[in-house]
Amino acid sequence: MASSRKMAANALNDFDISNDKLSIVVERTLKKTNLSLLEKKRGRVIINEVIRRRGLLDYIIEKCSKKKINQIQTKLRNILRIGCYELIFDDFIPDFASIHSAVDLSKELINKKSGSMVNAVMRNIQRKQKKDPKWIDLIIENNIEIAYPKWLIKKWQKQFGKIRTKKLCSSFLNKSSMFIRVDESQLKINDVIDFLNQAGIEIKTNKFLSNFLEVVKGQDNIIDNELFKTGIISIQDPASGAVIDLVNPQKGDIILDVCAAPGTKSLLMSQKVGSDGKIYASDINKNRVKKGKDDISRHKNNNITWSVLDATKDKFPLCKKILVDAPCTGTGVIGRRPDIKWRLKNKDIKFMESLQELILNHMSKFLMPGGRLVYSTCSLEPEENVNIVNNFLIKHQDFTILPSNALLPATWVNSDGFLMTMPYKTKTDALFAAVLLKKE
């Protein structure tokens, strides 16, 4: 456990300094260690949960140290964050273990003097918790926004209003559920549930998309399960499946899928178009394309052709159906990737907006008359969603919108007729999608 905490502290320090993606930071940190699988797993949990609750942890530390969080040096700050997380939010770690381990870690990574400060702050947190066990619940209930950057909260409140912003913040403060999609052409859904239950994996059905299942217990065992290894089940969020419903793949269809890697949506479409159909999947990132190619050995769907291509300028085959799963800020998947909220800057939204406009304008050239193009993102931001679509329609009079109301559950569609899942309503990631039809 001590090794896990040390690894977590080092990764959090790296993240604060580098501002790199958390997944990259964690892999970089793990390369310098020799931890067991169990220690690695515990370290990852600590890192993710500290990043998820960072603003909240900082608020608690400030209250109990009487210091502004920025006045505490980086190494000490992250040790306190880990200790505070374990003391308040991790029910499996006894109080004494949380306190002693934080003190020991500060002595090892900083100096003996820092151990005294950590001990004092941790004891203050413990006393506060014992005196008023509901104080954290009240903070979360009344001031959940502190777990997020102020500029982002201000932006969301302008977009969604204060009530919906609070609901979003509450949803993202909890780890997103894991969902699996079943290829029912290989095995019936009830047989899949029985098979997984026998393996100690607890499953819950989805009332909107019947071929999706929520993994309630045993998430860590999915990848090693035989059903996953043989491509019968794949990890995918139901909102991602809803995007494919809008593409409407049919047997024998040839579909262009750009910005597609690592290929979760590509795989679902390949299963729907069958052996007579074809998915031309591409991405600008060759490492991500390799992941898509490698996954073919698992699912054995050979009707996907992968290429490294730039969707802003390269040539593509003409198709009747195109999916543009555009690169985006990812604010809709903060529940799954909590580092996004701390790494994101307003300039990133503007950059993505420009890139998305280029991609959509370019890819529309490869859609045949009478065809449909689905533009999708995993962003909450209108600059990346409705604004992109509306600006495109102004410049392309030969395109119209097909409202999604008749195609999806009512709670999955916004007032403009676009797919816009909100986690507090749909219990999924937040995804946007619009169906653009090209006139004959």
Coordinates of C-alpha atoms in Angstrom, one line a residue:
M1 CA 0.0 0.0 0.0
A2 CA 2.9 2.4 0.8
S3 CA 4.3 1.8 -2.6
S4 CA 1.0 2.6 -4.2
R5 CA 0.7 5.9 -2.4
K6 CA 4.3 6.9 -3.3
M7 CA 3.6 6.1 -7.0
A8 CA 0.3 8.1 -6.8
A9 CA 2.1 11.1 -5.2
N10 CA 4.8 11.1 -7.9
A11 CA 2.2 10.8 -10.7
L12 CA 0.1 13.7 -9.2
N13 CA 3.3 15.8 -8.9
D14 CA 4.1 15.1 -12.5
F15 CA 0.5 15.9 -13.6
D16 CA 0.6 19.3 -11.8
I17 CA 3.8 20.3 -13.5
S18 CA 3.4 18.8 -17.0
N19 CA -0.3 19.1 -17.5
D20 CA -0.1 16.1 -19.8
K21 CA -3.0 13.6 -20.2
L22 CA -3.3 11.6 -16.9
S23 CA -3.1 8.3 -18.8
I24 CA 0.3 9.4 -20.2
V25 CA 1.5 10.6 -16.7
V26 CA 0.5 7.3 -15.1
E27 CA 2.2 5.1 -17.6
R28 CA 5.3 7.3 -17.4
T29 CA 5.3 7.0 -13.6
L30 CA 4.7 3.2 -13.7
K31 CA 7.8 2.7 -15.9
K32 CA 9.9 3.9 -13.0
T33 CA 8.5 1.5 -10.5
N34 CA 8.4 -2.3 -10.0
L35 CA 4.9 -2.6 -8.4
S36 CA 2.7 -5.7 -8.3
L37 CA -0.6 -5.7 -10.3
L38 CA -2.5 -5.1 -7.1
E39 CA -0.3 -2.1 -6.1
K40 CA -0.7 -0.6 -9.6
K41 CA -4.4 -1.0 -9.4
R42 CA -4.6 0.7 -6.0
G43 CA -2.2 3.5 -7.2
R44 CA -4.5 4.2 -10.2
V45 CA -7.6 4.3 -8.0
I46 CA -5.9 6.9 -5.7
I47 CA -4.7 9.0 -8.6
N48 CA -8.1 9.1 -10.4
E49 CA -10.1 9.7 -7.3
V50 CA -7.8 12.5 -6.1
I51 CA -8.0 14.2 -9.5
R52 CA -11.8 13.7 -9.6
R53 CA -12.2 15.4 -6.2
R54 CA -9.3 17.8 -6.3
G55 CA -11.1 21.0 -5.9
L56 CA -13.1 19.6 -3.0
L57 CA -10.0 18.1 -1.3
D58 CA -8.3 21.5 -1.7
Y59 CA -11.2 23.2 0.0
I60 CA -11.0 20.8 3.0
I61 CA -7.3 21.2 3.2
E62 CA -7.5 25.0 3.2
K63 CA -10.2 24.9 6.0
C64 CA -8.1 22.6 8.2
S65 CA -4.6 24.1 7.5
K66 CA -5.6 27.7 7.5
K67 CA -3.5 28.1 4.3
K68 CA -4.4 28.8 0.7
I69 CA -3.7 25.6 -1.4
N70 CA -1.3 27.5 -3.7
Q71 CA 0.8 28.5 -0.6
I72 CA 1.5 24.8 0.0
Q73 CA 4.3 23.4 -2.1
T74 CA 3.4 20.8 -4.8
K75 CA 4.8 17.6 -3.2
L76 CA 3.2 18.5 0.2
R77 CA -0.1 19.5 -1.4
N78 CA -0.5 16.1 -3.2
I79 CA 0.4 14.1 -0.1
L80 CA -2.3 16.0 1.8
R81 CA -4.7 15.4 -1.1
I82 CA -4.0 11.6 -0.9
G83 CA -4.4 11.6 2.9
C84 CA -7.6 13.6 2.8
Y85 CA -9.1 11.4 0.1
E86 CA -8.3 8.2 2.1
L87 CA -9.5 9.7 5.4
I88 CA -12.8 11.2 4.2
F89 CA -13.8 9.3 1.0
D90 CA -12.2 5.8 1.2
D91 CA -14.3 3.6 3.5
F92 CA -11.8 0.7 3.3
I93 CA -8.8 2.6 4.9
P94 CA -8.9 3.1 8.7
D95 CA -8.4 6.6 10.0
F96 CA -5.1 5.8 11.7
A97 CA -3.7 4.2 8.5
S98 CA -4.6 7.3 6.4
I99 CA -2.9 9.6 8.8
H100 CA 0.2 7.6 9.5
S101 CA 0.8 6.8 5.9
A102 CA 0.5 10.4 4.8
V103 CA 2.9 11.4 7.6
D104 CA 5.4 8.7 6.6
L105 CA 5.1 9.6 2.9
S106 CA 5.9 13.3 3.6
K107 CA 9.0 12.3 5.6
E108 CA 10.2 10.1 2.8
L109 CA 9.5 12.4 -0.1
I110 CA 10.2 15.8 1.5
N111 CA 11.6 15.9 5.1
K112 CA 10.8 15.2 8.7
K113 CA 9.5 18.7 9.4
S114 CA 6.9 18.3 6.7
G115 CA 5.6 15.3 8.6
S116 CA 4.6 17.4 11.5
M117 CA 2.6 19.7 9.3
V118 CA 0.8 16.8 7.6
N119 CA 0.0 15.2 10.9
A120 CA -1.5 18.5 12.2
V121 CA -3.7 19.0 9.1
M122 CA -4.8 15.4 9.0
R123 CA -5.7 15.4 12.7
N124 CA -7.7 18.6 12.2
I125 CA -9.6 16.9 9.3
Q126 CA -10.3 13.9 11.5
R127 CA -11.5 16.1 14.4
K128 CA -13.8 18.0 12.1
Q129 CA -15.2 14.8 10.7
K130 CA -15.9 13.3 14.1
K131 CA -17.5 16.6 15.4
D132 CA -19.8 16.9 12.4
P133 CA -20.0 13.7 10.2
K134 CA -22.4 15.5 7.8
W135 CA -20.1 18.4 7.0
I136 CA -18.7 16.9 3.8
D137 CA -22.2 16.0 2.6
L138 CA -23.3 19.6 3.2
I139 CA -20.3 20.9 1.2
I140 CA -21.1 18.6 -1.7
E141 CA -24.8 19.4 -1.5
N142 CA -24.4 23.2 -1.3
N143 CA -21.2 23.9 -3.1
I144 CA -20.4 21.0 -5.5
E145 CA -19.0 23.5 -8.0
I146 CA -15.8 23.8 -6.0
A147 CA -14.7 20.4 -7.5
Y148 CA -14.3 22.1 -10.9
P149 CA -12.4 25.1 -12.3
K150 CA -14.2 28.4 -11.8
W151 CA -14.1 29.5 -15.4
L152 CA -15.7 26.2 -16.5
I153 CA -18.5 26.5 -13.9
K154 CA -19.2 30.0 -15.1
K155 CA -19.4 28.9 -18.7
W156 CA -21.7 25.9 -17.9
Q157 CA -24.0 28.1 -15.8
K158 CA -24.4 30.5 -18.7
Q159 CA -25.1 27.5 -21.0
F160 CA -27.3 25.3 -18.8
G161 CA -28.3 27.5 -15.9
K162 CA -27.3 26.9 -12.2
I163 CA -29.6 23.9 -11.5
R164 CA -28.5 21.8 -14.5
T165 CA -24.9 22.7 -13.9
K166 CA -25.2 21.5 -10.3
K167 CA -26.7 18.2 -11.6
L168 CA -23.8 17.8 -14.1
C169 CA -21.2 18.5 -11.4
S170 CA -22.8 15.8 -9.2
S171 CA -22.9 13.3 -12.0
F172 CA -19.3 13.8 -12.9
L173 CA -18.1 13.6 -9.3
N174 CA -19.1 9.9 -9.4
K175 CA -17.1 7.5 -11.5
S176 CA -18.9 6.7 -14.7
S177 CA -20.4 3.2 -15.0
M178 CA -18.9 0.6 -17.2
F179 CA -21.1 -0.7 -20.0
I180 CA -20.6 -3.6 -22.4
R181 CA -22.2 -4.1 -25.8
V182 CA -23.3 -7.6 -26.8
D183 CA -22.9 -8.9 -30.4
E184 CA -26.2 -10.8 -30.4
S185 CA -25.4 -12.5 -33.8
Q186 CA -22.9 -14.6 -31.8
L187 CA -24.7 -15.1 -28.5
K188 CA -28.1 -14.2 -27.0
I189 CA -28.2 -11.6 -24.3
N190 CA -29.6 -13.9 -21.6
D191 CA -26.8 -16.4 -22.3
V192 CA -24.2 -13.6 -22.0
I193 CA -25.7 -12.5 -18.6
D194 CA -25.7 -16.1 -17.3
F195 CA -22.1 -16.6 -18.5
L196 CA -20.9 -13.4 -16.8
N197 CA -22.8 -14.1 -13.6
Q198 CA -21.1 -17.5 -13.4
A199 CA -17.8 -15.6 -13.6
G200 CA -18.8 -13.4 -10.7
I201 CA -19.6 -10.4 -12.9
E202 CA -22.9 -8.7 -11.9
I203 CA -24.9 -7.2 -14.7
K204 CA -27.8 -4.8 -15.1
T205 CA -29.9 -4.5 -18.3
N206 CA -30.4 -1.2 -20.2
K207 CA -34.0 -0.2 -20.8
F208 CA -33.3 2.0 -23.9
L209 CA -30.7 -0.1 -25.8
S210 CA -31.3 -3.8 -25.1
N211 CA -27.9 -5.0 -26.4
F212 CA -26.1 -2.9 -23.8
L213 CA -25.5 -4.1 -20.3
E214 CA -24.2 -2.2 -17.2
V215 CA -21.4 -3.9 -15.3
V216 CA -22.3 -3.4 -11.6
K217 CA -19.6 -5.6 -10.1
G218 CA -16.5 -7.3 -11.4
Q219 CA -15.4 -4.6 -13.9
D220 CA -11.8 -5.5 -13.6
N221 CA -12.6 -9.0 -14.8
I222 CA -14.2 -8.0 -18.1
I223 CA -11.1 -7.8 -20.2
D224 CA -9.9 -11.2 -19.2
N225 CA -13.3 -12.8 -19.7
E226 CA -13.6 -15.2 -22.7
L227 CA -16.6 -13.3 -24.1
F228 CA -14.4 -10.2 -24.4
K229 CA -11.4 -12.1 -25.8
T230 CA -13.6 -13.6 -28.6
G231 CA -15.4 -10.3 -29.5
I232 CA -18.8 -11.3 -28.2
I233 CA -18.8 -8.4 -25.8
S234 CA -17.0 -5.1 -26.1
I235 CA -16.7 -2.1 -23.7
Q236 CA -18.9 0.8 -25.0
D237 CA -21.1 3.5 -23.6
P238 CA -24.8 3.3 -24.7
A239 CA -24.7 6.9 -25.9
S240 CA -21.9 5.9 -28.3
G241 CA -24.3 3.2 -29.5
A242 CA -27.0 5.8 -30.1
V243 CA -24.7 7.7 -32.4
I244 CA -24.5 4.5 -34.6
D245 CA -28.3 4.2 -34.6
L246 CA -28.3 7.7 -36.2
V247 CA -25.8 6.4 -38.9
N248 CA -28.3 3.6 -39.4
P249 CA -26.0 0.9 -40.8
Q250 CA -27.7 -1.7 -42.9
K251 CA -26.5 -5.1 -44.3
G252 CA -24.2 -4.5 -47.3
D253 CA -23.6 -0.8 -46.5
I254 CA -20.2 0.8 -47.2
I255 CA -19.5 3.5 -44.6
L256 CA -16.8 6.0 -44.1
D257 CA -15.7 6.4 -40.5
V258 CA -13.2 9.2 -39.9
C259 CA -11.4 10.3 -36.7
A260 CA -12.4 6.7 -35.8
A261 CA -9.6 5.2 -33.7
P262 CA -9.5 3.1 -31.6
G263 CA -12.6 1.9 -33.3
T264 CA -15.4 1.2 -30.8
K265 CA -18.0 2.7 -33.1
S266 CA -16.3 1.2 -36.2
L267 CA -16.7 -2.3 -34.7
L268 CA -20.4 -1.9 -34.0
M269 CA -21.0 -0.6 -37.6
S270 CA -19.0 -3.5 -39.0
Q271 CA -21.2 -6.0 -37.2
K272 CA -24.3 -4.3 -38.5
V273 CA -23.2 -4.1 -42.2
G274 CA -22.2 -7.8 -42.2
S275 CA -19.7 -9.6 -44.4
D276 CA -21.1 -7.9 -47.6
G277 CA -20.5 -4.5 -46.1
K278 CA -17.4 -2.4 -45.5
I279 CA -16.2 0.1 -43.0
Y280 CA -13.4 2.4 -44.1
A281 CA -12.0 3.6 -40.8
S282 CA -9.3 6.1 -40.5
D283 CA -7.5 8.4 -38.0
I284 CA -4.6 10.9 -38.1
N285 CA -2.9 9.2 -35.1
K286 CA -1.0 6.1 -36.3
N287 CA -0.7 4.7 -32.7
R288 CA -4.4 4.8 -32.3
V289 CA -4.9 3.3 -35.7
K290 CA -2.6 0.4 -34.6
K291 CA -5.0 -0.2 -31.7
G292 CA -7.9 -0.4 -34.1
K293 CA -6.0 -2.9 -36.3
D294 CA -4.9 -5.0 -33.3
D295 CA -8.4 -5.3 -32.1
I296 CA -9.4 -7.1 -35.3
S297 CA -7.5 -10.2 -33.9
R298 CA -10.0 -10.1 -31.0
H299 CA -13.3 -9.6 -32.7
K300 CA -12.4 -11.2 -36.1
N301 CA -14.5 -8.7 -38.2
N302 CA -12.4 -8.4 -41.3
N303 CA -14.8 -5.9 -43.0
I304 CA -13.0 -3.0 -41.4
T305 CA -10.1 -1.4 -43.3
W306 CA -7.9 0.9 -41.3
S307 CA -5.9 3.8 -42.7
V308 CA -3.8 6.7 -41.3
L309 CA -5.5 9.8 -42.9
D310 CA -6.1 13.5 -42.2
A311 CA -9.8 14.3 -42.3
T312 CA -9.0 17.9 -43.0
K313 CA -7.3 17.4 -46.3
D314 CA -6.8 13.8 -47.5
K315 CA -8.9 12.1 -50.2
F316 CA -11.5 9.5 -49.3
P317 CA -13.9 7.2 -51.3
L318 CA -17.3 8.6 -52.0
C319 CA -19.9 7.0 -49.7
K320 CA -23.7 7.2 -48.9
K321 CA -23.0 7.2 -45.2
I322 CA -20.2 9.0 -43.3
L323 CA -19.5 9.2 -39.5
V324 CA -17.4 12.1 -38.4
D325 CA -16.6 11.4 -34.8
A326 CA -14.8 14.6 -34.4
P327 CA -11.9 15.3 -32.0
C328 CA -13.1 17.5 -29.2
T329 CA -12.4 18.8 -25.7
G330 CA -14.1 15.8 -24.1
T331 CA -16.1 17.7 -21.5
G332 CA -18.9 15.1 -21.9
V333 CA -16.7 12.3 -20.5
I334 CA -15.2 14.1 -17.4
G335 CA -16.8 11.4 -15.3
R336 CA -14.6 8.9 -17.1
R337 CA -11.6 11.1 -17.5
P338 CA -11.6 13.6 -14.6
D339 CA -8.2 15.1 -15.6
I340 CA -9.9 16.9 -18.6
K341 CA -11.5 19.5 -16.3
W342 CA -8.1 20.5 -14.9
R343 CA -6.2 20.4 -18.2
L344 CA -8.7 22.2 -20.3
K345 CA -8.4 25.9 -21.2
N346 CA -10.8 28.2 -23.0
K347 CA -8.4 28.5 -25.9
D348 CA -8.7 24.7 -26.4
I349 CA -12.4 25.0 -27.1
K350 CA -11.6 27.6 -29.8
F351 CA -8.9 25.4 -31.3
M352 CA -11.2 22.4 -31.5
E353 CA -14.0 24.6 -33.0
S354 CA -11.6 25.6 -35.9
L355 CA -10.5 22.0 -36.4
Q356 CA -14.0 20.6 -36.3
E357 CA -15.2 23.1 -38.9
L358 CA -12.3 22.1 -41.2
I359 CA -13.1 18.4 -40.8
L360 CA -16.8 18.7 -41.4
N361 CA -16.4 21.0 -44.4
H362 CA -13.8 18.7 -46.0
M363 CA -15.6 15.3 -45.3
S364 CA -18.9 16.6 -46.7
K365 CA -17.3 16.5 -50.2
F366 CA -17.2 12.7 -50.0
L367 CA -20.9 12.2 -49.3
M368 CA -23.0 11.1 -52.3
P369 CA -26.2 12.9 -53.1
G370 CA -29.1 11.5 -51.0
G371 CA -26.6 10.3 -48.3
R372 CA -26.3 11.0 -44.6
L373 CA -23.4 12.3 -42.6
V374 CA -23.5 12.0 -38.8
Y375 CA -21.4 14.6 -36.9
S376 CA -20.7 13.7 -33.3
T377 CA -18.6 14.7 -30.3
C378 CA -18.2 13.8 -26.6
S379 CA -18.3 17.5 -25.7
L380 CA -21.0 19.6 -23.8
E381 CA -19.9 22.8 -25.5
P382 CA -22.2 24.5 -28.0
E383 CA -19.1 25.9 -29.8
E384 CA -18.2 22.3 -30.8
N385 CA -21.7 21.1 -31.4
V386 CA -24.7 23.1 -32.5
N387 CA -22.6 26.1 -33.6
I388 CA -20.5 23.9 -35.9
V389 CA -23.7 22.3 -37.4
N390 CA -25.5 25.6 -37.9
N391 CA -22.5 27.3 -39.5
F392 CA -22.0 24.4 -41.8
L393 CA -25.7 24.5 -42.9
I394 CA -25.4 28.3 -43.7
K395 CA -22.4 27.5 -46.1
H396 CA -23.9 24.3 -47.5
Q397 CA -27.4 24.9 -48.8
D398 CA -27.5 21.4 -50.3
F399 CA -27.6 19.9 -46.8
T400 CA -30.6 19.6 -44.3
I401 CA -31.0 18.3 -40.8
L402 CA -32.8 15.1 -40.0
P403 CA -34.2 15.6 -36.4
S404 CA -33.3 12.7 -34.0
N405 CA -36.6 12.8 -32.1
A406 CA -38.2 9.8 -34.0
L407 CA -35.0 7.8 -33.8
L408 CA -34.1 7.9 -30.1
P409 CA -35.6 8.1 -26.6
A410 CA -37.1 11.6 -25.8
T411 CA -34.6 12.2 -22.9
W412 CA -31.7 11.6 -25.3
V413 CA -32.7 14.4 -27.7
N414 CA -32.5 18.2 -27.0
S415 CA -34.9 20.9 -28.0
D416 CA -33.1 21.4 -31.4
G417 CA -33.7 17.8 -32.4
F418 CA -30.0 16.7 -31.9
L419 CA -28.7 13.8 -29.8
M420 CA -27.5 15.3 -26.5
T421 CA -27.2 12.9 -23.7
M422 CA -26.9 14.4 -20.2
P423 CA -25.4 12.0 -17.5
Y424 CA -27.9 13.0 -14.8
K425 CA -30.8 12.0 -17.2
T426 CA -29.4 9.1 -19.2
K427 CA -26.8 7.7 -16.8
T428 CA -24.4 7.7 -19.8
D429 CA -21.6 9.9 -21.1
A430 CA -22.6 13.2 -22.5
L431 CA -22.5 12.9 -26.3
F432 CA -23.8 15.2 -29.1
A433 CA -24.7 14.1 -32.6
A434 CA -26.5 15.6 -35.6
V435 CA -27.7 13.9 -38.8
L436 CA -27.0 15.9 -42.0
L437 CA -28.7 14.8 -45.2
K438 CA -27.4 15.7 -48.6
K439 CA -30.1 16.6 -51.1
E440 CA -30.5 14.4 -54.2

